[in-house]
Short mmCIF file of C-alpha atoms and ligand atoms in Angstrom, two decimals:
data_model
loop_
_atom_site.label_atom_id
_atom_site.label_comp_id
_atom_site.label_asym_id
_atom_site.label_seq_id
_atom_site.Cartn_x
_atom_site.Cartn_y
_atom_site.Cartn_z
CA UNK A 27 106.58 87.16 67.18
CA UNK A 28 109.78 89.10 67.27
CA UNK A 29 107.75 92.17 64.92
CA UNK A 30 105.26 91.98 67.69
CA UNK A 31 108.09 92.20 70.71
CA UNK A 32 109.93 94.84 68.72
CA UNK A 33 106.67 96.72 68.68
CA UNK A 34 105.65 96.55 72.39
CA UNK A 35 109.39 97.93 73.01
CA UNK A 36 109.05 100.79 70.78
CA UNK A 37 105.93 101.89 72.15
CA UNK A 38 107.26 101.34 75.96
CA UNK A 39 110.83 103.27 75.14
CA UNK A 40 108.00 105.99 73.43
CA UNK A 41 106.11 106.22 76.65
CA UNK A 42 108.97 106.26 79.27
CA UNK A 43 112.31 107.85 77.75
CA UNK A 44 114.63 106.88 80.98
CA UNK A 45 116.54 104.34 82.27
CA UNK A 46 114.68 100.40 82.36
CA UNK A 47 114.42 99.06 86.12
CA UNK A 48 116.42 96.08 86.47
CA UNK A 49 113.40 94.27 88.13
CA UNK A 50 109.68 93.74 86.93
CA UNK A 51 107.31 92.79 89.75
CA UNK A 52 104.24 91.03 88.42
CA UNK A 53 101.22 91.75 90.46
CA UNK A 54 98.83 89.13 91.47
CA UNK A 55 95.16 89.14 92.27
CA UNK A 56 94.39 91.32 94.70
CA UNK A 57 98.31 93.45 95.07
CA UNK A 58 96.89 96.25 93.12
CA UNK A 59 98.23 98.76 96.35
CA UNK A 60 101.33 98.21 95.73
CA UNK A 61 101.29 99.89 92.08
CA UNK A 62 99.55 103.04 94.08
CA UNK A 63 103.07 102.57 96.16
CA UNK A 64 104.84 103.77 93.52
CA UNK A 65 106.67 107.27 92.82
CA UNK A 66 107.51 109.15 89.66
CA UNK A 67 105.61 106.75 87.81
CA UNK A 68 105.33 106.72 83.87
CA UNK A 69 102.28 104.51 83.19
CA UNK A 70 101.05 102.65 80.46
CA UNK A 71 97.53 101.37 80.11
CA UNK A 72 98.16 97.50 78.10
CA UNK A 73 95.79 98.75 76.30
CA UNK A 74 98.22 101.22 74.94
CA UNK A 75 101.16 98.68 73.99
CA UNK A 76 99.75 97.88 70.46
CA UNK A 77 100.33 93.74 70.11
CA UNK A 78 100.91 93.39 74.03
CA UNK A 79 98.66 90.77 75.80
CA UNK A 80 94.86 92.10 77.55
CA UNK A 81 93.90 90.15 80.65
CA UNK A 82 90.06 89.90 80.84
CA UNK A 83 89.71 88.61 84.60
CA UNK A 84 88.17 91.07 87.23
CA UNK A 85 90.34 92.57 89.27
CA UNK A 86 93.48 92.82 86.70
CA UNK A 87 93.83 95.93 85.50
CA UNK A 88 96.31 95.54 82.97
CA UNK A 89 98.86 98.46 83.15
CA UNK A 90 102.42 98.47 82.94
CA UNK A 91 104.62 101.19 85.67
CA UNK A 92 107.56 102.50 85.64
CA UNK A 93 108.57 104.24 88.99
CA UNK A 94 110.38 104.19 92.24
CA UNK A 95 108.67 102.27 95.08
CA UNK A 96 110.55 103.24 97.97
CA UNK A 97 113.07 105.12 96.45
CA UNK A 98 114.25 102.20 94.33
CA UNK A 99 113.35 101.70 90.39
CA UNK A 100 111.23 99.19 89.08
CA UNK A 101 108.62 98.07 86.89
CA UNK A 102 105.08 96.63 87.52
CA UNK A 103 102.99 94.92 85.66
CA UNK A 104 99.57 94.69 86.82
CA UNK A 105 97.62 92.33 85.63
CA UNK A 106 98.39 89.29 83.63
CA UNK A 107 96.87 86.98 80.62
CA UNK A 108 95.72 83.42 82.66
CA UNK A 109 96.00 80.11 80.44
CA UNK A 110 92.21 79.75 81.85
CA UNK A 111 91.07 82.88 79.53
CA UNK A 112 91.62 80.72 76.33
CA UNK A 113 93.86 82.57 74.47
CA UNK A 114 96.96 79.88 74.74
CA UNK A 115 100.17 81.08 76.47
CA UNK A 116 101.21 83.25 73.31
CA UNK A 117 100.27 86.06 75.77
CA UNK A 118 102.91 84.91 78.45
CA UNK A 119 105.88 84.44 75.63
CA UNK A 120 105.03 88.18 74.26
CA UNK A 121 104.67 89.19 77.89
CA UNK A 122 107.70 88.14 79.24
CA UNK A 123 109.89 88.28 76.16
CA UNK A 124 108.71 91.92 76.07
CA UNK A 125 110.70 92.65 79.50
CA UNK A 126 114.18 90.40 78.40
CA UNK A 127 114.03 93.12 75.27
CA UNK A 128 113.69 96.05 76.85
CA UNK A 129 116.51 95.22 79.34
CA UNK A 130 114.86 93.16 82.08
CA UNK A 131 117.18 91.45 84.40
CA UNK A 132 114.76 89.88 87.16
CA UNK A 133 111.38 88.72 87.12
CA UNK A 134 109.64 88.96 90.55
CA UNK A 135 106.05 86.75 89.81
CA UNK A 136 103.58 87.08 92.31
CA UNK A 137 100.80 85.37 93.22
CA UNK A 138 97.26 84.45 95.15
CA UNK A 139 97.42 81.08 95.87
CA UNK A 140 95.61 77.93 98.14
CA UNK A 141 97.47 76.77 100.72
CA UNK A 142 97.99 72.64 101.41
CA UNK A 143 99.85 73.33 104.45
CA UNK A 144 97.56 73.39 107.27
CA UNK A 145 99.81 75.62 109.52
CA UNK A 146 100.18 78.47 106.09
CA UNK A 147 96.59 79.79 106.42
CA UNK A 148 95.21 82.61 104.98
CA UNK A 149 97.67 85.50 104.91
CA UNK A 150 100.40 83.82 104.86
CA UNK A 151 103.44 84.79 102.35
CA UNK A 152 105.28 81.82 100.74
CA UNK A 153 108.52 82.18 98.78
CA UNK A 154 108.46 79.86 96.27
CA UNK A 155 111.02 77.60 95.79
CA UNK A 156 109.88 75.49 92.74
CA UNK A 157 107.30 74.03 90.95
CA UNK A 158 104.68 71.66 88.99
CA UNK A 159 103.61 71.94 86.15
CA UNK A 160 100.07 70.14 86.16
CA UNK A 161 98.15 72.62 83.99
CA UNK A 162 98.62 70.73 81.02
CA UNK A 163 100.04 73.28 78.79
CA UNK A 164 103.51 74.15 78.47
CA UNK A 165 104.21 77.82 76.73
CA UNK A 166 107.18 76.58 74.61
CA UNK A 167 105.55 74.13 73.04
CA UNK A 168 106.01 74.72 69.34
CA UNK A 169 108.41 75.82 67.54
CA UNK A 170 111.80 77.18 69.50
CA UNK A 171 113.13 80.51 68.37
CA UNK A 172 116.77 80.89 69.05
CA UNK A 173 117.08 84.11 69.93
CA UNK A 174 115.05 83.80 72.95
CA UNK A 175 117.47 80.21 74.27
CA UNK A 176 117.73 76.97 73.40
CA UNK A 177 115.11 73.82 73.00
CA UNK A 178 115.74 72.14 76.02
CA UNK A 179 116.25 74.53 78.64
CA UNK A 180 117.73 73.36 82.12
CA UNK A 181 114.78 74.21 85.18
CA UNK A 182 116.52 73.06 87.76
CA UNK A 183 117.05 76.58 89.41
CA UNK A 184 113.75 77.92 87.91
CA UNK A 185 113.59 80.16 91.03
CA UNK A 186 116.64 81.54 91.29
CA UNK A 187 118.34 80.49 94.94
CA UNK A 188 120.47 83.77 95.79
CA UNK A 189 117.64 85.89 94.93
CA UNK A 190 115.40 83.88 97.39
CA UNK A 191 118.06 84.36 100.22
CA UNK A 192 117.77 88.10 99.28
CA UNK A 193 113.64 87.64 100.28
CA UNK A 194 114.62 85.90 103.09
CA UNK A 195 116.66 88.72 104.31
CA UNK A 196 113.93 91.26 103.27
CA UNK A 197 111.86 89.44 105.59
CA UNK A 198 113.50 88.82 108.59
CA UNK A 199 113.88 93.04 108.23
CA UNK A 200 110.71 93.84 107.44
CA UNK A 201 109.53 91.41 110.73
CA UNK A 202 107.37 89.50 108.63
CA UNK A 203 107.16 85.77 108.38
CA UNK A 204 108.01 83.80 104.75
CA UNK A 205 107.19 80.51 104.46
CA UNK A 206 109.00 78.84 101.73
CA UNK A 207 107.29 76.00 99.37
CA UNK A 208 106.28 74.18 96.07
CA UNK A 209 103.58 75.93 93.83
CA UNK A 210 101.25 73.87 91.69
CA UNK A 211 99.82 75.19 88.71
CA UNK A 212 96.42 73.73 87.65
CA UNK A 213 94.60 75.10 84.75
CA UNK A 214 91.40 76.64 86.12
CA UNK A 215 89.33 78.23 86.20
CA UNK A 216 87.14 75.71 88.20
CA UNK A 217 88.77 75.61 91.99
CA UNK A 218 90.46 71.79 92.33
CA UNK A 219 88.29 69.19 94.01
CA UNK A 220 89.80 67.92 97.56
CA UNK A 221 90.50 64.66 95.78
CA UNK A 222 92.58 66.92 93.42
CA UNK A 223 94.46 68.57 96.53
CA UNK A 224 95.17 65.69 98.32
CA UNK A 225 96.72 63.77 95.04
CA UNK A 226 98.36 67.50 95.12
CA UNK A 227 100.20 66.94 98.10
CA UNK A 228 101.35 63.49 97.28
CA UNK A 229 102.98 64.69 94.34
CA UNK A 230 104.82 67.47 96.93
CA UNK A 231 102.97 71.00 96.20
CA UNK A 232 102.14 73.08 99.67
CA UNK A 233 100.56 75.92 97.26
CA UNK A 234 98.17 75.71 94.39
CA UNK A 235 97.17 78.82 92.08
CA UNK A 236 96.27 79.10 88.36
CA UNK A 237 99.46 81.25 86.82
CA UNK A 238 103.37 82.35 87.42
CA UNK A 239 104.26 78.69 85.67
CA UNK A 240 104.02 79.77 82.30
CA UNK A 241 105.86 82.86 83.00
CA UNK A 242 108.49 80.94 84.80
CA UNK A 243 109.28 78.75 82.21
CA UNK A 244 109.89 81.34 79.25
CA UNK A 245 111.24 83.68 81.66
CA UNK A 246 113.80 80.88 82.68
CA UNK A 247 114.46 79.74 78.87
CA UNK A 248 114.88 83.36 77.76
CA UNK A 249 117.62 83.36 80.82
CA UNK A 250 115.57 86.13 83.07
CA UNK A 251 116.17 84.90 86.71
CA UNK A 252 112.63 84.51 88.58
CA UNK A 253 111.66 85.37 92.20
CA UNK A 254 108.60 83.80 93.56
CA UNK A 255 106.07 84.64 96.26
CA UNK A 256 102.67 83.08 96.55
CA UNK A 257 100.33 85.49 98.94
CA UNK A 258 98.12 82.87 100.36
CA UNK A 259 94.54 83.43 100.08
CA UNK A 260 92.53 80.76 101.23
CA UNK A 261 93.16 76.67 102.72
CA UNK A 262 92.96 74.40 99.89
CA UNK A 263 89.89 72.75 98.96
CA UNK A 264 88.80 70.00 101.16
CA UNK A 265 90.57 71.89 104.01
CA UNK A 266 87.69 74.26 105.51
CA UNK A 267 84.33 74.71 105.38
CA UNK A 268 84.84 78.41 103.78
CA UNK A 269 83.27 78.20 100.28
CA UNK A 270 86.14 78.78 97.81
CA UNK A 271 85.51 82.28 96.16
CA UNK A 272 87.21 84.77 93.64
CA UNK A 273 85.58 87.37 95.85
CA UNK A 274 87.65 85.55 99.17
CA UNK A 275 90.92 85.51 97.27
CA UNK A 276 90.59 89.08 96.17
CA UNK A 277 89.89 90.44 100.49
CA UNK A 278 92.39 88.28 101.20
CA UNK A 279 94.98 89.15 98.79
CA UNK A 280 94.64 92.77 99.46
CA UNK A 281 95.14 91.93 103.74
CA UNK A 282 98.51 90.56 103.00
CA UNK A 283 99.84 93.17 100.83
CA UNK A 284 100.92 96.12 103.37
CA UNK A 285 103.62 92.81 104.78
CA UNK A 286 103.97 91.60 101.10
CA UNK A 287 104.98 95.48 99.73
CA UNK A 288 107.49 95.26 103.51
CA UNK A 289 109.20 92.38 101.88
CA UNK A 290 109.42 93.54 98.31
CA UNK A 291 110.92 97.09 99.40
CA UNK A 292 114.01 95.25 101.00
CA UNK A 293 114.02 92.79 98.30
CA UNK A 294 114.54 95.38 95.81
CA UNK A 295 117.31 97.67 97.49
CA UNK A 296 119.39 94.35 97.83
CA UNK A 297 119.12 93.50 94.50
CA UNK A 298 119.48 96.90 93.05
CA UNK A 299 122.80 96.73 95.02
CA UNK A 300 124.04 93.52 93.67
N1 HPA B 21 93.19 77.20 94.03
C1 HPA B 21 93.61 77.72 92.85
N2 HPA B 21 93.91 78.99 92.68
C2 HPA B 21 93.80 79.80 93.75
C3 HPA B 21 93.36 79.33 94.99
C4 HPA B 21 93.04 77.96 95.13
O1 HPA B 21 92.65 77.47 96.22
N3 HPA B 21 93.36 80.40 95.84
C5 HPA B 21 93.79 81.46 95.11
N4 HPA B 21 94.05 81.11 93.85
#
């Protein structure tokens, strides 16, 4: 794995000869405006990155930017491999293991996401403040390389509390409302069953989505700090009588993200000051 990380670095360093953004933003279904946001941009189709991961879902158009989005540096990835697609979470270890080696300091994972709060419909922008794992894969399973941290790492700040306040903040400027909550992973790439989402919220979850857990959990063990925000596309299952469609969470997705790119532009001029 570490031939195929050194490779994906090479060819990124190749492509884009200046300084590495601090902070990666990984764009969710549906936040594809906020990589047209971008300034001075140096882009790189996946395609490009010989050994980096190809998503296959609609919508994800797999490119990796490097630019200024409102005057502050950073790099987007847009589009990501889902454990639904069948190829394992070996894409999200390269992925992610890829931005610790070219300098990385924060991960920002993004999000479209079911709501099981009836009051956080459609629209709505959660922060995320932790999560469950009930996807049934874990993406460190196997064999633990060293370099990358150690066996058993510690999740207990998986998303990292100061940067939250910092989203908070970004918020409260920007005038937009953030919710803060629990994300549940499930595997996909069937939508759950209200029987599912109501076991869901017994267990705690107010969000459920099919990603941004694997990525959390190597990003946390390779010692990347995380930011979450879940753009909420749709009540949960169970909770409305509007079918549950990709084609939904995409419209939706894309009507949150003029508040959602509000929130990110103050999130990353704080950090970039820290
Ligand atoms: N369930 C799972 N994933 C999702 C949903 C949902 O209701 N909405 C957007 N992604």
């Amino acid at each position: 794995m570490g031939e195929i990380i050194d490779k994906c670095v090479e060819a990124i360093r190749a492509a884009h000869s200046g300084a590495i953004p601090r902070v990666a933003i990984q764009l969710g279904s549906g936040l594809n405006a906020i990589a047209d946001a971008l300034s001075d941009t140096t882009i790189l189709s996946y395609a490009d990155i010989p050994g980096f991961p190809q998503p296959s879902v609609e919508g994800h158009a797999g490119r990796l930017l490097i630019g200024t989005f409102q005057g502050e540096p950073v790099l987007c990835l847009q589009g990501r491999v889902h454990y639904y697609e069948g190829q394992g979470l070996e894409p999200v270890r390269i992925f992610v293991r890829v931005l610790k080696a070219l300098g990385v300091e924060i991960l920002t994972l993004t999000n479209a996401a079911g709501s099981l709060v009836e009051d956080m419909g459609p629209g709505s922008l959660m922060a995320i403040t932790d999560h469950i794992n009930s996807s049934g894969a874990n993406p460190l399973i196997g064999a633990n390389d060293e370099t990358f941290g150690p066996r058993f790492p510690d999740m207990s700040n998986a998303y990292d509390p100061a940067l939250r306040v910092l989203l908070h903040e970004a918020a409260e400027e920007a005038g937009t409302k953030l919710h803060e909550g629990v994300y549940l992973m499930a595997s996909g790439p069937n939508f759950e069953t209200p029987a599912e989402i109501r076991a869901f919220r017994a267990l705690g979850a107010d969000a459920v989505g099919m990603s941004t857990v694997p990525e959390c959990i190597v990003a946390n063990h390779c010692g990347l700090r995380v930011a979450g925000i879940s753009t909420i596309t749709n009540l949960a299952a169970g909770m409305s009588n509007v079918p549950l469609t990709h084609d939904e969470t995409m419209r939706e997705g894309a009507m949150a993200t003029g508040r959602l790119i509000g929130i990110l532009a103050g999130f990353l001029k704080r950090v970039n000051a820290l």
